[in-house]
Coordinates of C-alpha atoms and ligand atoms in Angstrom, one line a residue:
M28 CA 0.6 94.2 21.3
G29 CA 0.6 90.7 19.8
R30 CA -3.0 91.5 20.2
K31 CA -4.1 94.5 18.3
L32 CA -2.0 93.2 15.1
F33 CA -4.0 90.1 15.1
F34 CA -7.1 92.0 14.9
F35 CA -5.7 93.6 12.6
I36 CA -4.8 91.1 10.4
L37 CA -8.6 89.9 11.3
L38 CA -9.6 93.1 9.6
A39 CA -7.5 93.2 6.6
A40 CA -8.9 90.1 5.6
W41 CA -12.5 91.0 5.5
M42 CA -11.4 93.5 4.0
W43 CA -10.3 91.9 1.7
M44 CA -13.2 89.2 0.7
C45 CA -15.2 92.2 1.0
T46 CA -14.4 93.9 -1.3
G47 CA -14.7 90.3 -3.6
C48 CA -18.3 90.9 -3.3
S49 CA -19.2 94.5 -2.6
N50 CA -19.5 95.1 -6.0
K51 CA -21.7 91.8 -6.5
E52 CA -25.3 92.4 -9.0
K53 CA -28.1 90.7 -7.1
H54 CA -28.9 87.2 -8.9
Y55 CA -31.7 87.4 -11.0
V56 CA -33.1 83.3 -12.4
I57 CA -35.7 83.9 -15.1
G58 CA -38.3 80.7 -15.5
V59 CA -38.5 80.3 -20.2
S60 CA -41.7 78.3 -20.5
Q61 CA -42.1 77.2 -24.3
C62 CA -45.2 75.3 -24.9
S63 CA -43.7 73.6 -28.4
D64 CA -39.7 72.6 -29.2
D65 CA -39.6 73.3 -32.8
I66 CA -37.1 76.1 -35.2
W67 CA -39.6 79.2 -34.9
R68 CA -38.7 78.1 -30.5
E69 CA -34.8 77.5 -31.0
K70 CA -35.2 81.1 -32.8
Q71 CA -36.6 82.9 -29.7
N72 CA -34.9 80.9 -27.2
A73 CA -31.3 81.6 -29.5
E74 CA -32.7 85.6 -29.1
L75 CA -32.7 84.6 -24.9
R76 CA -29.5 83.5 -25.2
M77 CA -27.8 86.0 -27.0
G78 CA -30.1 88.9 -24.8
N79 CA -28.6 87.0 -22.1
Y80 CA -24.8 88.9 -22.7
F81 CA -25.9 90.9 -21.7
H82 CA -27.3 90.7 -18.4
N83 CA -24.4 88.5 -16.2
N84 CA -26.4 88.3 -13.0
V85 CA -28.9 86.5 -15.4
E86 CA -29.9 82.3 -15.7
L87 CA -32.1 81.2 -18.9
R88 CA -34.2 78.5 -17.6
F89 CA -36.1 76.2 -20.9
A90 CA -38.1 74.6 -20.6
A91 CA -39.7 73.1 -23.3
A92 CA -44.0 71.3 -23.1
D93 CA -43.6 69.4 -27.4
D94 CA -47.2 70.8 -27.8
S95 CA -48.6 69.5 -25.0
D96 CA -51.1 70.6 -21.8
K97 CA -50.3 68.8 -18.9
R98 CA -46.1 69.4 -19.7
Q99 CA -46.6 72.3 -19.4
I100 CA -48.6 72.2 -16.6
E101 CA -45.9 70.2 -14.4
Q102 CA -42.9 72.4 -16.0
I103 CA -44.1 76.0 -15.5
D104 CA -45.1 74.6 -11.6
S105 CA -41.5 72.9 -11.3
L106 CA -39.4 76.2 -12.5
V107 CA -42.0 77.9 -9.6
A108 CA -41.4 75.1 -6.9
C109 CA -37.5 75.7 -7.9
G110 CA -37.2 79.2 -7.1
I111 CA -37.7 80.9 -10.5
D112 CA -37.9 85.3 -10.3
L113 CA -39.4 85.5 -13.1
L114 CA -41.6 83.8 -15.7
I115 CA -41.4 83.9 -19.4
V116 CA -44.5 81.8 -20.7
A117 CA -46.6 80.8 -24.1
P118 CA -48.9 78.2 -23.2
N119 CA -49.9 76.3 -25.4
Q120 CA -53.6 76.5 -25.3
V121 CA -55.9 79.5 -23.6
A122 CA -58.0 77.6 -20.7
T123 CA -56.1 74.9 -20.2
I124 CA -52.5 76.2 -18.9
S125 CA -54.4 79.5 -16.7
P126 CA -54.1 78.3 -14.3
A127 CA -50.5 76.7 -13.6
I128 CA -49.3 80.7 -14.9
D129 CA -52.3 82.1 -12.1
R130 CA -50.7 79.7 -10.0
A131 CA -46.6 81.1 -9.9
Y132 CA -48.1 85.0 -10.4
D133 CA -50.7 84.6 -6.6
S134 CA -46.9 82.4 -5.4
G135 CA -45.6 85.7 -6.4
I136 CA -43.7 86.0 -9.5
P137 CA -44.1 88.2 -12.4
V138 CA -45.0 86.9 -15.2
I139 CA -44.5 87.8 -19.2
V140 CA -47.5 85.6 -21.2
F141 CA -46.3 86.3 -24.4
E142 CA -47.1 85.2 -27.9
R143 CA -50.1 83.2 -26.9
K144 CA -53.0 84.1 -24.5
T145 CA -54.0 82.7 -21.6
N146 CA -57.8 83.9 -20.5
S147 CA -56.8 86.4 -16.7
R148 CA -55.8 88.9 -16.9
K149 CA -53.0 87.3 -14.1
Y150 CA -49.8 88.7 -15.6
T151 CA -47.2 91.6 -15.0
A152 CA -46.4 91.7 -19.4
F153 CA -48.5 90.7 -22.4
M154 CA -45.9 90.8 -25.7
S155 CA -47.1 89.4 -29.0
A156 CA -48.0 90.8 -33.0
D157 CA -51.3 91.1 -33.7
N158 CA -52.6 87.7 -34.9
Y159 CA -56.3 88.2 -36.1
A160 CA -54.7 91.2 -38.6
M161 CA -51.7 88.8 -39.0
G162 CA -55.4 86.4 -40.6
R163 CA -57.2 89.9 -42.7
Q164 CA -53.4 90.8 -43.7
M165 CA -53.5 86.9 -45.4
G166 CA -56.7 87.1 -45.9
E167 CA -56.4 90.4 -48.2
Y168 CA -53.1 88.8 -50.1
I169 CA -55.1 85.1 -50.9
A170 CA -57.9 86.3 -51.6
K171 CA -56.4 89.2 -54.2
R172 CA -53.6 86.7 -55.6
L173 CA -57.1 84.3 -56.6
N174 CA -57.9 87.2 -58.2
G175 CA -60.9 87.7 -55.8
S176 CA -62.1 83.7 -56.5
G177 CA -60.5 80.8 -55.8
R178 CA -60.7 77.5 -54.0
V179 CA -59.0 77.3 -50.3
L180 CA -58.4 74.5 -48.1
E181 CA -57.3 76.1 -44.9
V182 CA -55.0 74.8 -42.3
A183 CA -55.5 74.8 -38.6
G184 CA -54.1 75.7 -35.8
L185 CA -53.7 73.8 -32.5
K186 CA -57.5 74.6 -31.2
G187 CA -57.4 75.5 -28.2
S188 CA -54.1 78.1 -29.2
S189 CA -54.6 81.8 -28.9
P190 CA -53.2 82.1 -32.6
A191 CA -55.3 79.5 -33.7
I192 CA -58.4 80.8 -33.4
E193 CA -56.8 84.9 -33.8
R194 CA -55.9 84.1 -37.4
H195 CA -59.0 82.2 -38.1
K196 CA -61.3 84.7 -36.8
G197 CA -59.2 87.8 -38.9
F198 CA -58.4 86.0 -41.8
E199 CA -62.2 84.5 -41.6
D200 CA -63.4 88.6 -41.2
V201 CA -61.7 89.6 -44.7
L202 CA -62.7 86.4 -46.5
K203 CA -67.1 87.9 -46.9
Q204 CA -65.9 90.8 -48.3
Y205 CA -64.7 88.9 -51.0
P206 CA -67.8 86.1 -51.7
G207 CA -66.1 84.5 -54.9
V208 CA -62.8 83.2 -52.7
T209 CA -64.7 79.9 -50.9
V210 CA -63.1 78.1 -47.5
I211 CA -64.2 74.1 -48.6
A212 CA -62.5 73.3 -45.3
T213 CA -60.8 74.1 -42.2
L214 CA -58.9 71.3 -41.2
Q215 CA -58.0 71.1 -37.6
G216 CA -54.1 70.9 -37.5
D217 CA -51.5 71.5 -34.4
W218 CA -49.3 74.0 -36.2
T219 CA -46.7 70.6 -37.1
E220 CA -45.6 69.4 -40.2
D221 CA -46.4 66.2 -39.4
T222 CA -50.2 67.2 -38.6
G223 CA -50.9 69.7 -41.3
Y224 CA -48.9 66.6 -43.6
D225 CA -51.8 63.6 -42.4
I226 CA -54.5 65.8 -42.0
V227 CA -54.1 67.2 -45.2
K228 CA -53.7 63.4 -46.9
K229 CA -56.7 61.8 -44.8
W230 CA -58.5 65.2 -46.6
K231 CA -57.2 64.5 -50.0
E232 CA -58.3 60.3 -49.6
E233 CA -61.5 61.8 -49.0
N234 CA -62.0 63.8 -51.4
P235 CA -59.8 62.8 -54.3
D236 CA -61.9 65.2 -57.1
V237 CA -62.2 68.1 -55.4
T238 CA -59.4 70.7 -56.6
V239 CA -58.2 73.7 -54.2
D240 CA -56.9 76.6 -55.4
L241 CA -55.1 77.5 -52.4
V242 CA -54.1 75.8 -49.2
F243 CA -53.6 78.2 -45.9
G244 CA -51.3 76.6 -43.8
M245 CA -52.1 79.2 -40.4
N246 CA -47.7 78.9 -40.2
D247 CA -45.4 77.6 -42.6
R248 CA -45.0 73.8 -41.0
S249 CA -48.4 73.4 -41.1
A250 CA -48.7 74.7 -45.6
I251 CA -45.1 72.3 -46.0
G252 CA -46.7 69.0 -45.1
A253 CA -50.1 70.4 -46.9
R254 CA -48.2 70.1 -49.7
R255 CA -46.3 66.9 -49.3
A256 CA -50.1 65.5 -49.6
F257 CA -51.0 67.0 -52.2
L258 CA -47.0 66.8 -54.4
E259 CA -47.5 62.9 -53.0
A260 CA -51.3 62.3 -54.3
G261 CA -49.6 64.4 -57.4
D262 CA -52.2 67.0 -57.4
S263 CA -49.4 70.3 -57.7
R264 CA -52.3 73.0 -58.6
P265 CA -52.6 73.9 -55.7
L266 CA -50.9 77.2 -54.0
Y267 CA -49.1 77.4 -50.3
C268 CA -48.9 80.2 -48.1
G269 CA -48.0 80.3 -44.2
I270 CA -47.3 82.3 -41.4
D271 CA -43.7 82.8 -39.2
G272 CA -41.3 83.7 -42.3
L273 CA -38.8 82.2 -39.9
P274 CA -34.7 83.5 -41.7
G275 CA -32.0 80.1 -42.5
E276 CA -32.5 76.7 -44.3
N277 CA -35.9 76.1 -44.0
G278 CA -37.2 79.7 -43.5
G279 CA -40.8 80.3 -44.6
I280 CA -37.9 83.4 -46.3
R281 CA -36.3 81.2 -48.6
L282 CA -39.5 78.9 -48.8
V283 CA -40.7 81.2 -50.5
N284 CA -38.2 82.3 -52.6
D285 CA -37.6 79.5 -54.4
S286 CA -41.3 79.3 -54.7
V287 CA -42.3 76.0 -52.4
L288 CA -44.7 79.1 -50.3
D289 CA -46.5 81.8 -51.9
A290 CA -46.5 84.0 -48.6
S291 CA -45.6 84.1 -45.8
F292 CA -45.9 85.8 -43.1
I293 CA -42.8 87.6 -40.5
Y294 CA -44.3 86.3 -36.8
P295 CA -41.6 88.2 -35.0
T296 CA -40.0 85.8 -32.2
N297 CA -37.9 88.6 -30.1
G298 CA -36.3 87.0 -27.8
D299 CA -33.7 89.6 -27.0
L300 CA -37.2 91.6 -26.5
V301 CA -39.0 89.5 -24.3
L302 CA -35.5 89.4 -21.7
Q303 CA -34.9 93.2 -21.9
L304 CA -38.2 93.4 -20.2
A305 CA -38.4 91.2 -17.8
V306 CA -34.9 92.5 -16.4
D307 CA -37.0 96.1 -16.2
I308 CA -39.8 94.2 -14.8
L309 CA -37.2 92.7 -11.7
E310 CA -34.9 96.1 -11.2
G311 CA -38.1 98.3 -11.1
R312 CA -37.5 99.3 -14.1
P313 CA -41.4 101.4 -16.2
Y314 CA -42.5 99.1 -18.4
K315 CA -45.3 98.8 -21.2
K316 CA -47.7 96.3 -20.2
E317 CA -49.1 95.2 -23.3
T318 CA -46.2 95.1 -26.6
L319 CA -47.5 94.6 -29.7
M320 CA -44.9 93.4 -32.7
T321 CA -45.1 94.5 -35.4
S322 CA -44.7 91.7 -38.1
A323 CA -44.3 92.1 -42.4
M324 CA -46.1 89.8 -44.9
V325 CA -43.0 88.3 -47.6
T326 CA -43.9 87.9 -51.0
H327 CA -42.0 87.0 -54.2
D328 CA -41.8 90.8 -54.2
N329 CA -39.5 90.8 -51.0
A330 CA -38.5 87.4 -50.3
R331 CA -34.5 87.7 -52.3
V332 CA -33.8 90.8 -50.5
L333 CA -35.3 89.4 -46.8
L334 CA -33.3 86.2 -47.5
M335 CA -30.1 88.9 -48.9
Q336 CA -30.6 90.4 -44.8
T337 CA -31.7 87.8 -42.9
E338 CA -28.9 85.6 -43.8
E339 CA -26.0 89.2 -43.1
T340 CA -28.3 88.7 -39.9
M341 CA -26.7 85.4 -38.9
R342 CA -23.9 85.7 -40.2
Q343 CA -22.9 88.6 -37.5
E344 CA -25.0 87.1 -35.0
E345 CA -23.1 83.8 -35.0
N346 CA -20.2 86.7 -35.4
L347 CA -20.6 87.5 -32.6
D348 CA -21.7 84.6 -31.5
R349 CA -18.5 83.8 -31.5
L350 CA -17.6 87.0 -29.5
H351 CA -18.8 86.8 -26.7
E352 CA -16.9 83.0 -27.2
M353 CA -13.3 84.3 -27.3
A354 CA -14.1 86.8 -24.5
N355 CA -15.9 84.4 -22.2
A356 CA -12.8 82.0 -22.5
Y357 CA -10.7 85.7 -21.7
L358 CA -12.7 86.8 -18.8
K359 CA -11.9 82.9 -16.8
K360 CA -8.4 83.3 -17.6
L361 CA -8.7 86.4 -16.0
D362 CA -10.3 84.9 -13.1
T363 CA -7.7 82.0 -12.7
Q364 CA -4.7 84.4 -13.0
R365 CA -7.1 87.2 -10.4
A366 CA -7.9 83.9 -7.6
L367 CA -4.0 83.0 -8.5
T368 CA -2.7 86.0 -7.4
W369 CA -4.7 86.9 -5.0
T370 CA -4.5 83.2 -2.9
A371 CA -0.7 84.6 -3.7
F372 CA -0.9 87.6 -1.8
G373 CA -3.0 86.4 0.5
G374 CA -0.6 83.7 0.9
F375 CA 2.5 86.3 1.9
V376 CA 0.4 88.4 4.4
L377 CA -0.5 85.0 6.1
L378 CA 3.4 84.3 6.2
I379 CA 4.8 88.0 7.3
A380 CA 1.5 87.6 10.3
V381 CA 2.8 84.4 11.2
M382 CA 6.4 85.3 11.4
V383 CA 5.7 88.4 13.2
L384 CA 3.7 86.9 16.2
F385 CA 6.3 84.3 16.5
Y386 CA 8.4 87.1 17.0
L387 CA 6.7 88.4 19.2
Y388 CA 6.1 85.7 21.2
K389 CA 9.9 85.3 21.2
L390 CA 10.4 88.5 22.6
G391 CA 7.8 89.3 24.8
K392 CA 8.9 85.9 26.5
S393 CA 12.8 86.9 26.9
T394 CA 11.8 89.9 28.5
L395 CA 9.2 88.6 31.0
R396 CA 12.6 85.5 31.8
R397 CA 14.9 88.7 32.1
E398 CA 11.9 90.6 34.2
R399 CA 11.3 87.7 36.5
M400 CA 15.1 86.5 36.9
V401 CA 16.2 90.1 38.4
N402 CA 13.6 90.1 40.6
S403 CA 13.6 87.0 41.6
L404 CA 16.9 87.6 42.6
W405 CA 16.3 90.6 43.9
E406 CA 14.2 88.7 46.5
L407 CA 16.9 85.6 46.6
K408 CA 18.9 85.8 49.9
S409 CA 22.8 86.0 49.7
E410 CA 22.8 82.2 50.3
E411 CA 20.5 80.8 46.8
L412 CA 22.4 82.4 44.8
P413 CA 23.6 81.0 41.0
A414 CA 26.8 81.0 40.3
P415 CA 28.2 83.2 37.7
E416 CA 28.3 82.0 33.7
S417 CA 30.4 83.7 32.3
A418 CA 34.2 83.7 32.0
G419 CA 34.4 86.5 30.7
A420 CA 33.7 88.2 34.6
D421 CA 36.1 88.4 36.6
N422 CA 37.1 86.2 39.4
A423 CA 35.6 83.4 37.3
P424 CA 35.5 79.9 38.6
T425 CA 38.4 77.8 36.4
S426 CA 37.5 74.6 37.2
E427 CA 33.3 73.1 38.0
S428 CA 35.4 72.3 41.6
A429 CA 35.6 76.0 42.2
S430 CA 31.6 76.7 41.1
G431 CA 30.3 75.9 45.4
Q432 CA 33.3 79.1 46.2
S433 CA 32.7 80.7 43.2
G434 CA 29.0 80.8 44.5
A435 CA 30.0 81.7 47.3
V436 CA 31.8 84.9 46.0
S437 CA 29.1 85.8 43.4
S438 CA 27.0 86.3 46.2
V439 CA 28.8 88.4 49.0
F440 CA 29.8 90.2 45.6
F441 CA 25.3 91.3 44.5
T442 CA 24.4 90.9 48.1
R443 CA 26.8 94.2 48.1
F444 CA 25.6 95.7 45.3
K445 CA 22.1 96.0 46.2
D446 CA 22.5 97.4 49.6
V447 CA 24.7 99.8 48.0
V448 CA 21.3 100.5 44.6
E449 CA 19.2 100.1 47.4
A450 CA 21.0 103.2 49.9
R451 CA 21.2 105.5 46.9
L452 CA 17.7 104.9 45.0
E453 CA 16.5 108.4 45.5
D454 CA 19.3 110.3 44.1
S455 CA 17.5 110.2 41.0
E456 CA 21.0 111.2 39.2
L457 CA 23.0 108.3 40.4
S458 CA 25.0 106.6 37.3
V459 CA 26.5 103.6 36.7
E460 CA 30.0 104.8 37.2
D461 CA 29.2 105.8 40.5
L462 CA 27.7 102.5 41.1
A463 CA 30.9 101.1 40.7
S464 CA 33.4 103.4 42.3
E465 CA 31.7 102.7 45.4
M466 CA 32.0 98.8 44.8
N467 CA 35.5 99.3 43.7
L468 CA 35.1 98.1 40.4
S469 CA 35.2 100.1 36.7
R470 CA 32.3 100.6 34.8
V471 CA 32.8 97.8 32.9
Q472 CA 34.0 95.3 35.8
L473 CA 30.7 95.9 37.1
Y474 CA 29.3 95.5 34.2
R475 CA 30.3 92.0 33.6
K476 CA 29.7 91.1 37.1
V477 CA 26.2 91.9 37.6
K478 CA 25.9 90.8 34.4
A479 CA 27.2 86.9 34.9
V480 CA 25.3 87.0 37.9
T481 CA 22.1 88.5 36.8
G482 CA 21.5 88.4 33.4
A483 CA 20.0 91.2 33.3
S484 CA 23.1 95.3 33.2
P485 CA 23.3 97.5 36.2
V486 CA 21.3 99.8 34.5
E487 CA 17.7 97.5 34.4
I488 CA 18.5 96.2 37.1
L489 CA 18.5 100.1 38.6
R490 CA 15.0 100.5 37.5
T491 CA 13.8 97.0 38.8
A492 CA 14.7 98.6 41.8
R493 CA 13.8 101.7 42.3
L494 CA 10.2 100.2 40.5
K495 CA 9.3 97.9 42.9
R496 CA 10.6 100.4 45.6
G497 CA 7.9 103.3 43.7
Y498 CA 5.7 100.3 44.2
Q499 CA 5.8 99.3 47.8
L500 CA 6.3 102.9 48.6
L501 CA 2.1 103.1 46.6
L502 CA 1.2 101.1 48.8
T503 CA 1.4 101.5 52.2
T504 CA 2.3 105.8 52.0
D505 CA -0.1 108.3 51.2
L506 CA 2.2 109.9 48.7
S507 CA 0.7 111.1 45.8
I508 CA 2.7 109.4 42.5
S509 CA 4.5 112.3 41.8
E510 CA 6.7 112.7 44.9
V511 CA 6.8 108.7 44.3
A512 CA 8.5 109.9 41.5
Y513 CA 11.4 111.5 42.3
K514 CA 11.4 109.5 46.2
V515 CA 12.4 106.2 43.8
G516 CA 14.9 108.4 42.2
F517 CA 12.7 109.7 39.1
T518 CA 12.7 112.5 37.8
A519 CA 9.9 112.8 36.3
P520 CA 6.7 111.9 36.6
G521 CA 5.7 110.6 33.7
Y522 CA 8.5 108.4 33.0
F523 CA 8.3 106.4 36.5
T524 CA 4.5 106.2 35.1
K525 CA 4.9 104.7 32.2
C526 CA 8.1 102.5 33.1
F527 CA 5.6 101.7 36.0
K528 CA 3.0 101.1 33.8
E529 CA 6.0 98.1 31.4
E530 CA 7.1 96.9 34.2
Y531 CA 3.0 95.4 36.2
G532 CA 0.9 96.2 33.4
I533 CA -1.0 98.5 34.8
L534 CA -1.1 102.5 37.1
P535 CA 0.3 103.7 39.1
G536 CA -3.0 104.9 39.8
D537 CA -4.4 100.6 40.1
V538 CA -2.0 100.5 43.4
R539 CA -4.3 102.8 44.7
T540 CA -7.5 102.2 44.0
G541 CA -7.2 97.9 44.2
N542 CA -7.3 98.1 40.3
C543 CA -4.5 95.8 39.9
Ligands
LIG3 C1 -44.0 77.7 -33.0 C2 -45.6 78.2 -33.4 C3 -45.2 79.0 -34.7 C4 -46.6 79.4 -34.6 C5 -47.2 80.2 -33.0 C6 -48.1 79.6 -33.1 O1 -43.8 76.7 -31.7 O2 -46.2 76.7 -33.7 O3 -45.3 78.0 -35.7 O4 -46.4 80.9 -35.4 O5 -46.4 78.4 -32.2 O6 -47.8 80.5 -31.4

């Protein structure tokens, strides 16, 4: 019984633990390898984090290479070595980073190439705006802005990066239709404002008399750097166009609205969409291998509206962030409360289990002790019987010196009682009253005396004697179990079997088959 209960408690504890872990989703780690660390990347990372709110089972690991090929290669290799489930990568340059991306892909990790290209087909999905088309549209705009005639200085992006190559190509191609628009120089930048400033400053120093009508920076930061150099040189003639069109304080939309830039181009960051694509891939849902993101020009005509809308969106994003933080704090509190409740409940269950086991142990021990006592008393010779324990027994000794005498009295009494019981074992009608009258005692007197001498009641003694005789008959005769049962005063063989099992822990049949 005790063992069964113990196993039941173990099972309950196991089920309890399982309910805690069964509804756990698969956990994914996504590595994000950014080539740079600037406001465009910051915005994208923030969107990735925001997208992460909807995917609790996803962990994002960010790495930013600060425009260094070497660092990005190391970072990709180390992300892969740390065991990411998917890689999102914006490669610094096409050729340099491709081998590291190939290695990641070959190791079995899905790879999303984002916004900048590699020169390999080893990727799972690619997502970007059309940089060639953006170059073309910017060329169209500039040609029209200059009324088909003017001198343009181009500040290119990092040489080996795909947006720089494609934006330049688009720009160059479209300007072929506008012979009046001359690109007087294409300076090699690297997407940063400082380099934009440095190269333009140098160029200005080398070409102090060359007039420039418009500077096309391949991103807004390059255009701003170039503008700084022109203004420092006291030249306020050129207009400035860039690409990125970010919202926010230093973003292209405000710069166009404030006439710092003449035009920009929204180069979408779409971090939340990249994350959704990643999760779709990881969870085996259908996805598009190539996704083209939409982009749009920012000019004086739409900058004000765009500014209002993006500011509104940013405010709502902040609200969402705050809401998320509040929900997180609330969930944490709830988790702590739940853990406390479960701990208290677990403690309570454990306490109950310990108490039940202790009770069963005590019960088992006292029953065993009594059974052993009755059994051994039955085996004892009359002279060896103990002195009566209870003062309530008739003929109880009145002083310690009388104990030897009372021991003798007890032994005589018990020998007589044993004889009476054994003589009438077969009698299923035998009652305690019958035994008492044979002993010339009242029922109560008999009970007290027997209890005092043996610690057990006359009924228990009778039952033990019957079973003991039954055991002997099973061992020494060919009587059937039913016949044995009747012979030792049981009226139902089934009840005999039950009592036998309780007394000896085995079935009567086991005595015969030698199973005991
Ligand atoms: C951000 C950035 C953008 C540019 C893009 C080109 O890191 O430099 O300013 O448009 O990358 O990949």
